[in-house]
């Protein structure tokens, strides 16, 4: 309060306290709209044969152990993350904390980045096959287009990655295929 604004009575002011914790009720189903891509991805992944992923889970009702994350969840998280241009397990875990689409997919459950990274590494072959099915299905539905896109550096008309003078990580030009996702 400045000197000229001081009066003989002290005003009561409700100050903002950003350090406080708060509890809020969240309707998870309302985090994303009915036509949101996260819902479409969840439905699509649920229609695929995920039995190899479920059979690999070691914990069971009979033998005990910690419950495993649903493979449909982990796969859906990765597919949605890739559709948003995210390839880092740490970034996916961060997005699960605040991004409504990731929160909807997880049902507000925390998913550790290590779980995401381990799943992707341990199930690499199965995921490669599954992602091929997913890309084919999404392409067939017109949700994505598959075309060559440069990863970084300059590119020529054919979409081949071309080493730029400033790019030290590239040793030679290589073709890269990346799906292009149509948003909106």
PDB file of C-alpha atoms in Angstrom:
ATOM      1  CA  UNK A   1       0.000   0.000   0.000  1.00  0.00           C
ATOM      2  CA  UNK A   2       1.485   3.380  -0.970  1.00  0.00           C
ATOM      3  CA  UNK A   3       1.783   6.414   1.337  1.00  0.00           C
ATOM      4  CA  UNK A   4      -0.946   8.427  -0.404  1.00  0.00           C
ATOM      5  CA  UNK A   5      -3.434   5.564  -0.125  1.00  0.00           C
ATOM      6  CA  UNK A   6      -3.130   5.232   3.642  1.00  0.00           C
ATOM      7  CA  UNK A   7      -6.243   6.291   5.525  1.00  0.00           C
ATOM      8  CA  UNK A   8      -6.967   6.340   9.219  1.00  0.00           C
ATOM      9  CA  UNK A   9      -8.598   2.890   9.057  1.00  0.00           C
ATOM     10  CA  UNK A  10      -6.777  -0.324   8.103  1.00  0.00           C
ATOM     11  CA  UNK A  11      -8.510  -2.165   5.207  1.00  0.00           C
ATOM     12  CA  UNK A  12      -9.085  -5.904   5.404  1.00  0.00           C
ATOM     13  CA  UNK A  13      -7.571  -7.595   2.380  1.00  0.00           C
ATOM     14  CA  UNK A  14      -7.758 -11.209   1.339  1.00  0.00           C
ATOM     15  CA  UNK A  15      -4.257 -11.954   0.095  1.00  0.00           C
ATOM     16  CA  UNK A  16      -3.436 -14.732  -2.367  1.00  0.00           C
ATOM     17  CA  UNK A  17      -1.624 -17.667  -0.788  1.00  0.00           C
ATOM     18  CA  UNK A  18      -0.063 -19.796  -3.517  1.00  0.00           C
ATOM     19  CA  UNK A  19       1.805 -22.031  -1.071  1.00  0.00           C
ATOM     20  CA  UNK A  20      -1.358 -23.635   0.272  1.00  0.00           C
ATOM     21  CA  UNK A  21      -2.473 -27.115  -0.636  1.00  0.00           C
ATOM     22  CA  UNK A  22      -6.038 -27.755  -1.715  1.00  0.00           C
ATOM     23  CA  UNK A  23      -8.275 -30.733  -2.321  1.00  0.00           C
ATOM     24  CA  UNK A  24     -10.607 -30.758  -5.284  1.00  0.00           C
ATOM     25  CA  UNK A  25     -13.144 -33.228  -6.521  1.00  0.00           C
ATOM     26  CA  UNK A  26     -12.452 -34.153 -10.146  1.00  0.00           C
ATOM     27  CA  UNK A  27     -14.836 -35.911 -12.495  1.00  0.00           C
ATOM     28  CA  UNK A  28     -12.265 -37.827 -14.535  1.00  0.00           C
ATOM     29  CA  UNK A  29     -14.709 -38.485 -17.376  1.00  0.00           C
ATOM     30  CA  UNK A  30     -15.106 -34.730 -17.894  1.00  0.00           C
ATOM     31  CA  UNK A  31     -11.372 -34.070 -18.221  1.00  0.00           C
ATOM     32  CA  UNK A  32     -11.582 -34.651 -21.982  1.00  0.00           C
ATOM     33  CA  UNK A  33     -14.420 -34.324 -24.462  1.00  0.00           C
ATOM     34  CA  UNK A  34     -16.163 -37.352 -25.936  1.00  0.00           C
ATOM     35  CA  UNK A  35     -14.387 -36.861 -29.264  1.00  0.00           C
ATOM     36  CA  UNK A  36     -10.895 -36.315 -27.802  1.00  0.00           C
ATOM     37  CA  UNK A  37      -8.066 -38.295 -29.476  1.00  0.00           C
ATOM     38  CA  UNK A  38      -7.081 -39.842 -26.128  1.00  0.00           C
ATOM     39  CA  UNK A  39     -10.469 -41.588 -25.987  1.00  0.00           C
ATOM     40  CA  UNK A  40     -10.092 -42.822 -29.570  1.00  0.00           C
ATOM     41  CA  UNK A  41      -6.626 -44.179 -28.815  1.00  0.00           C
ATOM     42  CA  UNK A  42      -7.850 -45.911 -25.633  1.00  0.00           C
ATOM     43  CA  UNK A  43     -10.688 -47.553 -27.580  1.00  0.00           C
ATOM     44  CA  UNK A  44      -8.434 -48.577 -30.457  1.00  0.00           C
ATOM     45  CA  UNK A  45      -5.810 -50.116 -28.161  1.00  0.00           C
ATOM     46  CA  UNK A  46      -8.567 -51.954 -26.295  1.00  0.00           C
ATOM     47  CA  UNK A  47      -9.669 -53.598 -29.554  1.00  0.00           C
ATOM     48  CA  UNK A  48      -6.210 -55.004 -30.307  1.00  0.00           C
ATOM     49  CA  UNK A  49      -4.942 -58.398 -29.171  1.00  0.00           C
ATOM     50  CA  UNK A  50      -2.939 -57.556 -26.049  1.00  0.00           C
ATOM     51  CA  UNK A  51      -2.796 -61.135 -24.743  1.00  0.00           C
ATOM     52  CA  UNK A  52       1.034 -61.376 -25.032  1.00  0.00           C
ATOM     53  CA  UNK A  53       1.316 -58.341 -22.743  1.00  0.00           C
ATOM     54  CA  UNK A  54      -1.118 -59.778 -20.180  1.00  0.00           C
ATOM     55  CA  UNK A  55       0.479 -63.251 -20.250  1.00  0.00           C
ATOM     56  CA  UNK A  56       3.863 -61.737 -19.407  1.00  0.00           C
ATOM     57  CA  UNK A  57       2.587 -60.308 -16.093  1.00  0.00           C
ATOM     58  CA  UNK A  58       4.148 -62.334 -13.283  1.00  0.00           C
ATOM     59  CA  UNK A  59       1.946 -61.259 -10.358  1.00  0.00           C
ATOM     60  CA  UNK A  60      -1.343 -63.122  -9.955  1.00  0.00           C
ATOM     61  CA  UNK A  61      -4.198 -63.566  -7.505  1.00  0.00           C
ATOM     62  CA  UNK A  62      -2.948 -67.064  -6.687  1.00  0.00           C
ATOM     63  CA  UNK A  63       0.726 -66.217  -6.214  1.00  0.00           C
ATOM     64  CA  UNK A  64       0.428 -62.614  -5.049  1.00  0.00           C
ATOM     65  CA  UNK A  65       2.779 -59.800  -5.858  1.00  0.00           C
ATOM     66  CA  UNK A  66       2.279 -56.150  -6.607  1.00  0.00           C
ATOM     67  CA  UNK A  67      -0.460 -55.463  -9.166  1.00  0.00           C
ATOM     68  CA  UNK A  68       0.950 -54.548 -12.565  1.00  0.00           C
ATOM     69  CA  UNK A  69      -0.158 -51.535 -14.561  1.00  0.00           C
ATOM     70  CA  UNK A  70      -2.701 -52.474 -17.205  1.00  0.00           C
ATOM     71  CA  UNK A  71      -0.808 -52.923 -20.500  1.00  0.00           C
ATOM     72  CA  UNK A  72      -3.672 -51.136 -22.262  1.00  0.00           C
ATOM     73  CA  UNK A  73      -2.874 -48.072 -20.143  1.00  0.00           C
ATOM     74  CA  UNK A  74       0.878 -48.114 -20.788  1.00  0.00           C
ATOM     75  CA  UNK A  75       0.432 -48.685 -24.518  1.00  0.00           C
ATOM     76  CA  UNK A  76      -2.248 -45.982 -24.760  1.00  0.00           C
ATOM     77  CA  UNK A  77      -0.004 -43.533 -22.908  1.00  0.00           C
ATOM     78  CA  UNK A  78       2.840 -44.154 -25.343  1.00  0.00           C
ATOM     79  CA  UNK A  79       0.639 -43.970 -28.444  1.00  0.00           C
ATOM     80  CA  UNK A  80      -0.974 -40.733 -27.249  1.00  0.00           C
ATOM     81  CA  UNK A  81       2.422 -39.322 -26.248  1.00  0.00           C
ATOM     82  CA  UNK A  82       3.871 -40.128 -29.674  1.00  0.00           C
ATOM     83  CA  UNK A  83       0.858 -38.501 -31.319  1.00  0.00           C
ATOM     84  CA  UNK A  84       1.718 -35.335 -29.372  1.00  0.00           C
ATOM     85  CA  UNK A  85       5.391 -35.488 -30.351  1.00  0.00           C
ATOM     86  CA  UNK A  86       6.535 -36.732 -26.938  1.00  0.00           C
ATOM     87  CA  UNK A  87       9.060 -39.556 -26.802  1.00  0.00           C
ATOM     88  CA  UNK A  88      10.510 -39.144 -23.300  1.00  0.00           C
ATOM     89  CA  UNK A  89       9.273 -41.308 -20.422  1.00  0.00           C
ATOM     90  CA  UNK A  90      10.047 -38.476 -17.994  1.00  0.00           C
ATOM     91  CA  UNK A  91       7.952 -36.051 -20.026  1.00  0.00           C
ATOM     92  CA  UNK A  92       5.056 -38.527 -20.227  1.00  0.00           C
ATOM     93  CA  UNK A  93       5.185 -38.937 -16.425  1.00  0.00           C
ATOM     94  CA  UNK A  94       5.225 -35.126 -16.007  1.00  0.00           C
ATOM     95  CA  UNK A  95       2.242 -34.753 -18.342  1.00  0.00           C
ATOM     96  CA  UNK A  96       0.329 -37.307 -16.262  1.00  0.00           C
ATOM     97  CA  UNK A  97       0.527 -34.808 -13.382  1.00  0.00           C
ATOM     98  CA  UNK A  98      -1.160 -31.875 -15.139  1.00  0.00           C
ATOM     99  CA  UNK A  99      -2.343 -32.592 -18.701  1.00  0.00           C
ATOM    100  CA  UNK A 100      -6.066 -33.495 -18.746  1.00  0.00           C
ATOM    101  CA  UNK A 101      -5.702 -36.067 -21.549  1.00  0.00           C
ATOM    102  CA  UNK A 102      -2.917 -37.943 -19.769  1.00  0.00           C
ATOM    103  CA  UNK A 103      -4.845 -37.662 -16.489  1.00  0.00           C
ATOM    104  CA  UNK A 104      -7.923 -39.125 -18.174  1.00  0.00           C
ATOM    105  CA  UNK A 105      -5.906 -42.032 -19.575  1.00  0.00           C
ATOM    106  CA  UNK A 106      -4.398 -42.812 -16.156  1.00  0.00           C
ATOM    107  CA  UNK A 107      -7.583 -42.139 -14.194  1.00  0.00           C
ATOM    108  CA  UNK A 108      -5.467 -39.716 -12.124  1.00  0.00           C
ATOM    109  CA  UNK A 109      -3.142 -42.578 -11.124  1.00  0.00           C
ATOM    110  CA  UNK A 110       0.546 -41.706 -10.896  1.00  0.00           C
ATOM    111  CA  UNK A 111       2.703 -43.557 -13.409  1.00  0.00           C
ATOM    112  CA  UNK A 112       6.430 -43.380 -12.722  1.00  0.00           C
ATOM    113  CA  UNK A 113       8.742 -42.592 -15.632  1.00  0.00           C
ATOM    114  CA  UNK A 114      10.804 -45.682 -14.812  1.00  0.00           C
ATOM    115  CA  UNK A 115       7.737 -47.896 -15.298  1.00  0.00           C
ATOM    116  CA  UNK A 116       7.096 -46.266 -18.675  1.00  0.00           C
ATOM    117  CA  UNK A 117      10.722 -46.550 -19.799  1.00  0.00           C
ATOM    118  CA  UNK A 118      11.105 -50.157 -18.602  1.00  0.00           C
ATOM    119  CA  UNK A 119       7.900 -51.186 -20.353  1.00  0.00           C
ATOM    120  CA  UNK A 120       9.052 -49.632 -23.623  1.00  0.00           C
ATOM    121  CA  UNK A 121      12.493 -51.287 -23.423  1.00  0.00           C
ATOM    122  CA  UNK A 122      11.354 -54.719 -22.200  1.00  0.00           C
ATOM    123  CA  UNK A 123       8.490 -54.979 -24.685  1.00  0.00           C
ATOM    124  CA  UNK A 124      10.227 -53.358 -27.646  1.00  0.00           C
ATOM    125  CA  UNK A 125       9.565 -56.131 -30.169  1.00  0.00           C
ATOM    126  CA  UNK A 126       5.917 -56.571 -29.167  1.00  0.00           C
ATOM    127  CA  UNK A 127       5.400 -52.801 -29.181  1.00  0.00           C
ATOM    128  CA  UNK A 128       6.962 -52.446 -32.632  1.00  0.00           C
ATOM    129  CA  UNK A 129       4.480 -54.980 -34.002  1.00  0.00           C
ATOM    130  CA  UNK A 130       1.598 -53.382 -32.122  1.00  0.00           C
ATOM    131  CA  UNK A 131       2.521 -49.840 -33.209  1.00  0.00           C
ATOM    132  CA  UNK A 132       2.564 -51.009 -36.814  1.00  0.00           C
ATOM    133  CA  UNK A 133      -1.029 -52.252 -36.333  1.00  0.00           C
ATOM    134  CA  UNK A 134      -1.990 -48.999 -34.618  1.00  0.00           C
ATOM    135  CA  UNK A 135      -0.465 -46.813 -37.339  1.00  0.00           C
ATOM    136  CA  UNK A 136      -2.211 -48.865 -40.006  1.00  0.00           C
ATOM    137  CA  UNK A 137      -5.563 -48.562 -38.213  1.00  0.00           C
ATOM    138  CA  UNK A 138      -5.156 -44.817 -37.601  1.00  0.00           C
ATOM    139  CA  UNK A 139      -4.098 -44.282 -41.209  1.00  0.00           C
ATOM    140  CA  UNK A 140      -7.066 -46.321 -42.479  1.00  0.00           C
ATOM    141  CA  UNK A 141      -9.423 -44.166 -40.383  1.00  0.00           C
ATOM    142  CA  UNK A 142      -7.806 -41.028 -41.791  1.00  0.00           C
ATOM    143  CA  UNK A 143      -6.597 -39.876 -38.372  1.00  0.00           C
ATOM    144  CA  UNK A 144      -2.945 -39.733 -39.448  1.00  0.00           C
ATOM    145  CA  UNK A 145      -1.037 -39.614 -42.700  1.00  0.00           C
ATOM    146  CA  UNK A 146       2.193 -41.511 -43.136  1.00  0.00           C
ATOM    147  CA  UNK A 147       4.790 -39.522 -44.978  1.00  0.00           C
ATOM    148  CA  UNK A 148       8.479 -38.880 -44.720  1.00  0.00           C
ATOM    149  CA  UNK A 149       9.404 -36.026 -42.404  1.00  0.00           C
ATOM    150  CA  UNK A 150      12.793 -34.742 -41.370  1.00  0.00           C
ATOM    151  CA  UNK A 151      13.824 -35.349 -37.778  1.00  0.00           C
ATOM    152  CA  UNK A 152      16.126 -32.312 -37.672  1.00  0.00           C
ATOM    153  CA  UNK A 153      18.346 -30.368 -40.006  1.00  0.00           C
ATOM    154  CA  UNK A 154      17.393 -29.489 -43.535  1.00  0.00           C
ATOM    155  CA  UNK A 155      15.532 -31.851 -45.823  1.00  0.00           C
ATOM    156  CA  UNK A 156      15.126 -32.156 -49.530  1.00  0.00           C
ATOM    157  CA  UNK A 157      11.828 -32.516 -51.385  1.00  0.00           C
ATOM    158  CA  UNK A 158      11.711 -36.281 -50.907  1.00  0.00           C
ATOM    159  CA  UNK A 159      11.775 -35.913 -47.124  1.00  0.00           C
ATOM    160  CA  UNK A 160      15.219 -37.478 -46.682  1.00  0.00           C
ATOM    161  CA  UNK A 161      17.124 -36.188 -43.720  1.00  0.00           C
ATOM    162  CA  UNK A 162      20.106 -34.170 -44.860  1.00  0.00           C
ATOM    163  CA  UNK A 163      22.994 -33.344 -42.588  1.00  0.00           C
ATOM    164  CA  UNK A 164      23.251 -29.650 -41.977  1.00  0.00           C
ATOM    165  CA  UNK A 165      26.584 -27.976 -41.271  1.00  0.00           C
ATOM    166  CA  UNK A 166      25.440 -27.123 -37.751  1.00  0.00           C
ATOM    167  CA  UNK A 167      24.322 -30.678 -36.969  1.00  0.00           C
ATOM    168  CA  UNK A 168      27.224 -32.544 -35.400  1.00  0.00           C
ATOM    169  CA  UNK A 169      25.225 -35.611 -34.354  1.00  0.00           C
ATOM    170  CA  UNK A 170      24.548 -36.641 -37.972  1.00  0.00           C
ATOM    171  CA  UNK A 171      27.321 -38.557 -39.670  1.00  0.00           C
ATOM    172  CA  UNK A 172      25.474 -39.161 -42.921  1.00  0.00           C
ATOM    173  CA  UNK A 173      22.061 -38.690 -44.481  1.00  0.00           C
ATOM    174  CA  UNK A 174      19.527 -41.384 -43.612  1.00  0.00           C
ATOM    175  CA  UNK A 175      15.853 -41.791 -44.481  1.00  0.00           C
ATOM    176  CA  UNK A 176      13.512 -41.320 -41.533  1.00  0.00           C
ATOM    177  CA  UNK A 177       9.827 -42.186 -41.537  1.00  0.00           C
ATOM    178  CA  UNK A 178       7.731 -40.383 -38.978  1.00  0.00           C
ATOM    179  CA  UNK A 179       3.943 -40.400 -38.813  1.00  0.00           C
ATOM    180  CA  UNK A 180       2.303 -37.058 -39.319  1.00  0.00           C
ATOM    181  CA  UNK A 181      -0.667 -36.597 -37.001  1.00  0.00           C
ATOM    182  CA  UNK A 182      -3.603 -34.522 -38.108  1.00  0.00           C
ATOM    183  CA  UNK A 183      -4.842 -32.523 -35.135  1.00  0.00           C
ATOM    184  CA  UNK A 184      -8.127 -30.804 -34.652  1.00  0.00           C
TER     185      UNK A 184
END
